[in-house]
Amino acid sequence: MKYVFSILVFLLVSQMVLSQNENEAEIQWKTWAELEKAIAQEPKPVFIYFNAEWCAYCKKLDREVFTKTAIIKKINSDYYASKMDVESLETIVFDGVTFTNKQAKTKRNGIHELPLLLASQDGEQVILPATLIYNKDFGIEQQVYNYYTSKQLLNMLN
């Protein structure tokens, strides 16, 4: 009986360790509601990444940059991160303002209001991938509208 109990305890502990490692194996992306709540509770720099299903460089970032251990650790420890498909149809309330994708009613690849507001260059179109880095007071630090390597991203985050 002790032997069976010992095995069960070992398996339980192993599963807990594996679950913890899996959580650290990816960036902890927050929804806009979670981001707003986190900023209010404990101000911290913010990393926002806008992408689209059809964007080849977005897929490359997801596959080759956001999977690197150093990137995951840096973003998870020093930033709140939010990721959004620019064509999302989701209604988002952030800072008391409601954002929707009004363009979806009239355009094939309509862009949501939130990326239009935050990631447009000089009021023009959104260019993907779009990465925005804010300081802890939600003031813009950097805007990047192209692909970058993990080394370049680490330099931007330091």
Coordinates of C-alpha atoms in Angstrom, one line a residue:
M1 CA 0.0 0.0 0.0
K2 CA 2.9 2.4 0.8
Y3 CA 4.4 1.6 -2.6
V4 CA 1.2 2.5 -4.4
F5 CA 0.8 5.7 -2.4
S6 CA 4.4 6.7 -3.1
I7 CA 3.9 6.2 -6.8
L8 CA 0.7 8.3 -6.7
V9 CA 2.5 11.1 -4.9
F10 CA 5.4 11.0 -7.3
L11 CA 3.0 11.1 -10.3
L12 CA 1.1 14.0 -8.8
V13 CA 4.3 16.0 -8.1
S14 CA 5.6 15.2 -11.6
Q15 CA 2.4 16.5 -13.2
M16 CA 2.5 19.7 -11.1
V17 CA 6.1 20.4 -12.3
L18 CA 5.3 19.6 -15.9
S19 CA 2.3 22.0 -15.7
Q20 CA 4.4 24.7 -14.3
N21 CA 7.0 24.2 -17.0
E22 CA 4.3 24.3 -19.7
N23 CA 3.1 27.6 -18.4
E24 CA 6.6 29.0 -18.7
A25 CA 7.0 27.6 -22.2
E26 CA 4.9 30.2 -23.8
I27 CA 4.2 33.9 -23.5
Q28 CA 1.3 34.6 -21.1
W29 CA -0.9 36.7 -23.5
K30 CA -3.6 38.7 -21.7
T31 CA -7.0 39.6 -23.0
W32 CA -7.7 43.4 -23.1
A33 CA -9.8 43.1 -19.9
E34 CA -7.1 41.2 -18.1
L35 CA -4.5 43.7 -19.3
E36 CA -6.6 46.7 -18.1
K37 CA -7.0 45.0 -14.7
A38 CA -3.3 44.0 -14.4
I39 CA -2.2 47.6 -15.3
A40 CA -4.5 49.0 -12.6
Q41 CA -3.3 46.6 -9.9
E42 CA 0.4 46.8 -10.7
P43 CA 1.7 49.1 -13.4
K44 CA 4.3 47.4 -15.6
P45 CA 5.5 47.9 -19.2
V46 CA 3.1 46.5 -21.9
F47 CA 4.0 44.5 -25.1
I48 CA 1.2 44.5 -27.7
Y49 CA 1.4 42.4 -30.8
F50 CA -1.1 42.8 -33.7
N51 CA -1.3 40.1 -36.3
A52 CA -3.6 38.5 -38.9
E53 CA -4.2 34.9 -40.1
W54 CA -3.0 35.8 -43.6
C55 CA 0.2 37.5 -42.5
A56 CA 3.3 35.4 -43.3
Y57 CA 5.7 37.4 -41.2
C58 CA 3.2 37.2 -38.2
K59 CA 3.3 33.4 -38.5
K60 CA 7.1 33.5 -38.7
L61 CA 7.2 35.6 -35.5
D62 CA 4.9 33.2 -33.7
R63 CA 7.0 30.3 -34.8
E64 CA 10.6 31.6 -34.7
V65 CA 10.6 34.4 -32.1
F66 CA 7.8 34.0 -29.6
T67 CA 8.9 30.4 -28.9
K68 CA 12.4 31.3 -27.8
T69 CA 13.0 30.7 -24.1
A70 CA 14.8 34.0 -23.6
I71 CA 12.0 36.0 -25.2
I72 CA 9.3 34.1 -23.2
K73 CA 11.1 34.7 -19.9
K74 CA 11.8 38.4 -20.6
I75 CA 8.2 39.2 -21.7
N76 CA 6.6 37.1 -18.9
S77 CA 8.8 38.6 -16.2
D78 CA 9.0 42.3 -17.2
Y79 CA 5.9 43.0 -19.3
Y80 CA 2.2 42.4 -19.7
A81 CA 1.6 41.0 -23.2
S82 CA -1.4 41.2 -25.4
K83 CA -1.9 39.7 -28.8
M84 CA -4.7 40.5 -31.2
D85 CA -5.8 39.5 -34.7
V86 CA -6.5 42.8 -36.4
E87 CA -9.6 41.3 -38.1
S88 CA -11.2 40.2 -34.8
L89 CA -14.9 40.7 -34.6
E90 CA -14.8 40.8 -30.8
T91 CA -16.2 43.8 -28.9
I92 CA -13.6 45.1 -26.6
V93 CA -14.0 47.5 -23.7
F94 CA -10.8 49.1 -22.7
D95 CA -10.4 52.2 -20.4
G96 CA -14.1 52.7 -20.6
V97 CA -14.2 52.9 -24.4
T98 CA -15.9 50.2 -26.5
F99 CA -14.1 49.1 -29.7
T100 CA -15.5 47.0 -32.5
N101 CA -14.7 46.0 -36.0
K102 CA -17.0 48.4 -38.0
Q103 CA -15.1 47.8 -41.2
A104 CA -16.1 44.1 -41.2
K105 CA -19.5 45.1 -42.3
T106 CA -18.2 46.8 -45.5
K107 CA -14.8 45.4 -46.2
R108 CA -13.5 41.9 -46.9
N109 CA -10.5 42.2 -44.4
G110 CA -11.9 44.8 -42.1
I111 CA -9.6 46.1 -39.4
H112 CA -10.8 46.3 -35.8
E113 CA -10.9 49.9 -34.3
L114 CA -8.4 49.1 -31.6
P115 CA -5.5 48.3 -33.9
L116 CA -6.6 51.2 -36.1
L117 CA -6.2 53.5 -33.2
L118 CA -3.0 52.1 -31.7
A119 CA -1.1 50.7 -34.7
S120 CA -1.9 53.0 -37.7
Q121 CA 1.1 54.9 -39.0
D122 CA 0.2 58.6 -39.2
G123 CA -3.5 57.8 -39.4
E124 CA -3.0 55.5 -42.5
Q125 CA -3.3 51.8 -42.8
V126 CA -2.1 49.2 -40.3
I127 CA 1.1 47.4 -41.5
L128 CA 1.6 43.9 -40.1
P129 CA 3.2 42.6 -38.0
A130 CA 2.7 45.5 -35.7
T131 CA 4.4 45.5 -32.3
L132 CA 3.9 48.3 -29.7
I133 CA 5.9 48.6 -26.5
Y134 CA 4.6 50.9 -23.8
N135 CA 6.2 52.0 -20.6
K136 CA 4.5 51.3 -17.2
D137 CA 2.6 54.6 -17.5
F138 CA 1.2 53.4 -20.9
G139 CA 3.3 55.9 -22.8
I140 CA 4.6 54.6 -26.1
E141 CA 8.2 53.5 -26.1
Q142 CA 8.5 51.8 -29.5
Q143 CA 6.5 50.9 -32.5
V144 CA 7.7 48.3 -34.9
Y145 CA 6.0 47.5 -38.2
N146 CA 8.0 44.6 -39.6
Y147 CA 9.5 41.3 -38.8
Y148 CA 12.4 41.1 -36.2
T149 CA 14.6 38.4 -34.9
S150 CA 14.7 37.2 -31.3
K151 CA 18.0 39.0 -30.8
Q152 CA 16.5 42.2 -32.1
L153 CA 13.5 41.8 -29.9
L154 CA 15.6 41.2 -26.8
N155 CA 17.5 44.5 -27.6
M156 CA 14.2 46.3 -27.9
L157 CA 13.0 44.9 -24.6
N158 CA 16.1 45.8 -22.6

